[in-house]
Short mmCIF file of C-alpha atoms in Angstrom, two decimals:
data_model
loop_
_atom_site.label_atom_id
_atom_site.label_comp_id
_atom_site.label_asym_id
_atom_site.label_seq_id
_atom_site.Cartn_x
_atom_site.Cartn_y
_atom_site.Cartn_z
CA MET A 154 108.35 124.25 53.37
CA ARG A 155 106.66 124.26 49.98
CA THR A 156 108.24 125.13 46.61
CA LEU A 157 109.57 128.52 47.52
CA PHE A 158 109.44 130.36 44.24
CA LYS A 159 108.97 130.02 40.52
CA ILE A 160 112.05 129.50 38.41
CA GLY A 161 111.65 132.83 36.65
CA LEU A 162 111.94 134.64 39.97
CA VAL A 163 114.92 132.56 41.02
CA ALA A 164 116.78 133.28 37.82
CA ALA A 165 115.96 136.96 38.08
CA ALA A 166 117.11 137.14 41.69
CA VAL A 167 120.41 135.46 40.91
CA ALA A 168 120.84 137.63 37.85
CA LEU A 169 120.34 140.76 39.90
CA ALA A 170 122.83 139.49 42.47
CA GLY A 171 125.33 138.93 39.68
CA CYS A 172 124.79 142.40 38.36
CA GLN A 173 125.26 143.83 41.83
CA ASP A 174 128.52 141.91 42.26
CA ASN A 175 129.90 143.33 39.01
CA ALA A 176 128.78 146.82 39.93
CA ALA A 177 130.00 146.75 43.51
CA ASP A 178 132.48 149.54 42.88
CA THR A 179 129.81 151.94 41.64
CA LYS A 180 128.93 154.47 44.32
CA ALA A 181 125.37 155.56 44.88
CA GLU A 182 126.33 159.20 44.27
CA ASP A 183 127.62 158.30 40.78
CA VAL A 184 124.09 157.40 39.65
CA LYS A 185 122.45 160.36 37.94
CA LEU A 186 118.84 160.80 39.05
CA ASN A 187 118.08 164.25 37.70
CA THR A 188 114.85 163.59 35.83
CA GLU A 189 111.63 161.85 36.76
CA ASP A 190 112.24 159.20 34.08
CA GLN A 191 115.66 158.43 35.55
CA LYS A 192 114.19 158.11 39.02
CA ILE A 193 111.41 155.81 37.77
CA ALA A 194 113.92 153.57 36.01
CA TYR A 195 116.09 153.43 39.13
CA ALA A 196 113.07 152.75 41.36
CA ILE A 197 111.97 149.85 39.14
CA GLY A 198 115.37 148.20 39.45
CA ALA A 199 115.74 148.85 43.19
CA SER A 200 112.23 147.65 43.98
CA PHE A 201 112.63 144.52 41.87
CA ALA A 202 115.91 143.68 43.56
CA GLY A 203 114.47 144.22 47.01
CA ASN A 204 111.45 142.01 46.35
CA LEU A 205 113.64 139.19 45.05
CA ALA A 206 116.33 139.34 47.73
CA SER A 207 114.43 136.87 49.91
CA SER A 208 114.21 134.43 46.99
CA LEU A 209 117.98 134.43 46.67
CA ASP A 210 118.33 133.83 50.42
CA GLN A 211 115.96 130.88 50.20
CA LEU A 212 117.91 129.44 47.30
CA ASN A 213 121.06 129.55 49.41
CA GLU A 214 119.22 127.88 52.29
CA LEU A 215 118.47 124.95 49.97
CA GLU A 216 122.20 124.71 49.18
CA ILE A 217 121.59 125.28 45.48
CA SER A 218 124.26 127.34 43.76
CA VAL A 219 124.19 129.07 40.38
CA ASP A 220 127.13 130.56 38.46
CA ARG A 221 126.27 134.24 38.65
CA ASP A 222 128.73 135.22 35.95
CA LEU A 223 127.00 132.91 33.47
CA VAL A 224 123.63 134.26 34.54
CA LEU A 225 124.86 137.75 33.76
CA GLN A 226 126.21 136.59 30.38
CA GLY A 227 122.82 135.06 29.62
CA ILE A 228 121.12 138.37 30.38
CA LYS A 229 123.49 140.26 28.10
CA ALA A 230 123.01 137.71 25.31
CA GLY A 231 119.26 137.85 25.70
CA LEU A 232 119.20 141.63 25.51
CA ALA A 233 121.43 141.50 22.43
CA GLY A 234 119.27 138.83 20.82
CA ASN A 235 122.06 136.28 20.34
CA ASN A 236 121.21 133.48 22.81
CA GLN A 237 123.29 130.33 22.52
CA LEU A 238 120.30 128.24 23.62
CA THR A 239 116.93 127.94 21.93
CA GLU A 240 113.70 128.88 23.68
CA GLU A 241 112.82 125.18 23.86
CA GLU A 242 116.17 124.28 25.43
CA MET A 243 115.89 127.07 27.98
CA GLY A 244 112.34 126.04 28.86
CA GLN A 245 113.38 122.44 29.47
CA LEU A 246 116.40 123.46 31.54
CA LEU A 247 114.46 125.89 33.70
CA GLN A 248 111.63 123.42 34.23
CA ALA A 249 114.16 120.81 35.40
CA PHE A 250 115.72 123.40 37.70
CA ASP A 251 112.33 124.22 39.20
CA THR A 252 111.88 120.49 39.89
CA LYS A 253 115.28 120.44 41.57
CA ILE A 254 114.24 123.34 43.80
CA ALA A 255 110.99 121.60 44.74
CA GLU A 256 112.81 118.37 45.61
CA ALA A 257 115.37 120.23 47.71
CA ALA A 258 112.60 122.08 49.54
CA GLN A 259 110.78 118.82 50.25
CA ALA A 260 113.94 117.19 51.54
CA LYS A 261 114.62 120.18 53.80
CA GLU A 262 111.05 120.11 55.11
CA ALA A 263 111.25 116.37 55.80
CA ALA A 264 114.49 116.80 57.74
CA GLU A 265 113.08 119.70 59.75
CA THR A 266 109.82 117.97 60.67
CA ALA A 267 111.70 114.78 61.61
CA ALA A 268 113.86 116.82 63.98
CA VAL A 269 110.78 118.52 65.46
CA LYS A 270 109.10 115.14 66.04
CA ALA A 271 112.21 113.73 67.75
CA GLU A 272 112.41 116.79 70.02
CA GLY A 273 108.73 116.44 70.91
CA GLU A 274 109.06 112.75 71.72
CA ALA A 275 112.09 113.42 73.93
CA PHE A 276 110.23 116.22 75.71
CA LEU A 277 107.18 114.04 76.38
CA ALA A 278 109.31 111.13 77.60
CA GLU A 279 110.93 113.36 80.22
CA ASN A 280 107.72 115.20 81.04
CA ALA A 281 105.93 111.93 81.81
CA LYS A 282 108.37 111.36 84.69
CA LYS A 283 107.46 114.62 86.42
CA GLU A 284 105.37 114.67 89.57
CA GLY A 285 101.66 115.10 88.94
CA VAL A 286 101.80 114.33 85.22
CA LYS A 287 99.45 111.58 84.08
CA VAL A 288 99.49 109.77 80.73
CA THR A 289 96.44 108.35 78.98
CA GLU A 290 96.35 105.33 76.69
CA SER A 291 96.49 107.57 73.61
CA GLY A 292 99.70 109.23 74.80
CA LEU A 293 98.05 112.45 75.94
CA GLN A 294 99.67 113.86 79.08
CA TYR A 295 97.96 116.14 81.57
CA LYS A 296 98.52 117.77 84.94
CA VAL A 297 95.80 119.07 87.24
CA ILE A 298 96.40 122.64 88.35
CA THR A 299 92.94 123.21 89.81
CA GLU A 300 90.24 120.56 90.12
CA GLY A 301 86.72 121.86 89.64
CA GLU A 302 83.49 120.41 90.93
CA GLY A 303 81.18 121.01 87.98
CA ALA A 304 80.00 118.69 85.24
CA LYS A 305 82.21 117.02 82.66
CA PRO A 306 81.58 117.57 78.95
CA ALA A 307 80.90 114.85 76.39
CA ALA A 308 82.62 114.85 73.01
CA THR A 309 79.46 116.23 71.40
CA ASP A 310 79.16 119.16 73.82
CA THR A 311 80.03 122.79 73.25
CA VAL A 312 82.52 124.07 75.83
CA GLU A 313 83.66 127.50 76.96
CA VAL A 314 87.33 127.83 77.86
CA HIS A 315 90.24 130.12 78.49
CA TYR A 316 93.56 128.81 77.25
CA ARG A 317 97.18 129.51 76.45
CA GLY A 318 99.08 127.45 73.88
CA THR A 319 102.86 127.12 73.54
CA LEU A 320 105.46 125.05 71.75
CA ILE A 321 107.60 122.80 73.95
CA ASP A 322 110.25 125.54 74.18
CA GLY A 323 107.70 127.90 75.73
CA THR A 324 107.04 129.97 72.60
CA GLU A 325 103.45 131.17 72.85
CA PHE A 326 101.40 130.91 69.66
CA ASP A 327 97.91 131.68 70.98
CA SER A 328 96.17 132.89 74.15
CA SER A 329 92.56 133.73 74.89
CA TYR A 330 93.81 135.35 78.09
CA LYS A 331 95.74 137.92 76.09
CA ARG A 332 92.72 138.61 73.92
CA GLY A 333 90.69 139.12 77.09
CA GLU A 334 87.87 136.92 75.83
CA SER A 335 87.01 133.26 76.39
CA ILE A 336 86.12 131.02 73.44
CA SER A 337 83.35 128.47 72.86
CA PHE A 338 83.47 125.60 70.38
CA PRO A 339 82.12 122.07 69.75
CA LEU A 340 84.49 119.66 71.49
CA ASN A 341 84.44 117.23 68.58
CA GLY A 342 85.56 119.96 66.18
CA VAL A 343 89.08 120.54 67.51
CA ILE A 344 92.34 118.58 67.69
CA LYS A 345 92.16 115.11 69.25
CA GLY A 346 94.23 116.11 72.27
CA TRP A 347 91.67 118.76 73.19
CA THR A 348 88.69 116.49 72.55
CA GLU A 349 90.14 113.88 74.89
CA GLY A 350 91.67 116.22 77.45
CA LEU A 351 88.61 118.42 78.03
CA GLN A 352 86.46 115.36 78.70
CA LEU A 353 88.68 114.63 81.70
CA MET A 354 87.90 118.02 83.21
CA ASN A 355 85.07 119.22 85.43
CA VAL A 356 83.78 122.76 84.99
CA GLY A 357 85.99 124.99 87.12
CA SER A 358 89.08 122.89 86.45
CA LYS A 359 92.37 124.14 85.09
CA TYR A 360 94.73 121.62 83.49
CA GLU A 361 97.96 121.58 81.60
CA LEU A 362 97.73 119.38 78.51
CA TYR A 363 100.87 118.03 76.85
CA ILE A 364 99.83 116.87 73.41
CA PRO A 365 101.84 114.61 71.06
CA SER A 366 101.94 115.74 67.45
CA GLU A 367 99.64 112.95 66.28
CA LEU A 368 96.96 114.27 68.67
CA ALA A 369 97.64 117.86 67.58
CA TYR A 370 98.21 119.07 64.01
CA GLY A 371 100.38 116.18 62.80
CA GLU A 372 102.73 116.50 59.85
CA ARG A 373 100.93 119.51 58.38
CA GLY A 374 101.38 121.82 61.36
CA ALA A 375 99.23 124.96 61.55
CA GLY A 376 100.00 128.31 59.97
CA GLN A 377 103.39 129.89 60.47
CA SER A 378 103.50 129.36 64.23
CA ILE A 379 103.15 125.58 64.60
CA PRO A 380 105.59 123.45 62.57
CA GLY A 381 104.76 119.99 61.31
CA ASN A 382 105.09 117.16 63.87
CA ALA A 383 105.15 119.62 66.79
CA ALA A 384 104.14 118.52 70.28
CA LEU A 385 102.13 121.24 72.03
CA VAL A 386 101.47 122.44 75.57
CA PHE A 387 98.18 124.02 76.58
CA GLU A 388 97.02 125.59 79.81
CA VAL A 389 93.24 125.15 79.69
CA GLU A 390 90.53 126.41 82.03
CA LEU A 391 87.05 124.91 81.57
CA LEU A 392 84.59 127.72 82.29
CA GLY A 393 81.35 126.10 81.27
CA ILE A 394 79.42 123.74 79.03
CA PRO A 395 76.89 125.90 77.16
CA SER A 396 75.28 122.94 75.39
CA GLN A 397 74.47 121.22 78.70
CA GLU A 398 73.14 124.45 80.13
CA LYS A 399 70.81 124.83 77.15
CA ARG A 400 69.59 121.26 77.47
CA GLU A 401 68.82 121.82 81.14
CA MET A 402 66.79 124.87 80.13
CA GLY A 403 64.98 122.89 77.44
CA ILE A 404 66.64 124.80 74.62
CA GLU A 405 67.73 122.79 71.60
CA GLU A 406 71.02 123.70 69.91
CA GLN A 407 70.81 124.58 66.25
#
C-alpha cells in the first residue's frame, strides 16, 4: 500500500463526514432543488462527498482518527475568515499529518506482506511433502502432469505456452486458456521461477509450478492481483520452442 491520499483530500473527506453527522436529521425531501443553480450546487457537494468517501474509509483502515467536530469548526472559521491558526502553522501541521499517514500506510503494508510471505512459506513446506512434487535447489517446486517427448528450451530460447496462474488459495489472476490464445516470450525475460521451470520441460509437457515469492515478483508484487511476497502456482503447457524451430530452418531471430 502506498500513501493513499493527499492531506487536502483527507481533511476534506473528514470534514464532509463531520458535516454529514451534524446534518443527519435533515431529510432528503427537505432540500429544495427547484432551480438549475440549486441542483448544480447540490450535485457538486454530493459528487465531492462520494469521491472522497473511499479516502475516509482508508483513513479508518490505518487506525488514524480525527476529531470531526473540530474539523467542522475549522471549516466554519475558514469560511468566516477568522482562523485561529496561521497559514504557516496549518501548512506545517498538515504536512506532518501527511507524513503520519504515509508511515501508517508503510507499516500496514509491511505487516500485510510479512503475513503473505509466512503463508506462502507454510504452503510450500506442506506442498513439498505431497506425492509427485519435486523441489529444486533454488526452492522451485514442480509436479509433472504430462511428460512430453519434444526438445527442452534453453534460457535464451523463445517458448510458446498455455498457462493458468493462481495464488496459493486458488484465486486465478491470469489464464491464456480463458483468452483462447497461447503466448510466446523469451524465457530469460520472465520471472525466475518460469525461466528455471520451463527448462525442465520437454515440448508437449504439462507441469504444475509452485513458485516461492523470491522466484516470482518478490516484495513488489504485480498489479492489483498479486500482493508482495506472494508464492504462486502455475499450470504450464509447453507447446513449442519457436526460436529452435527457426534455427533449424536457418532463420535468424531479430
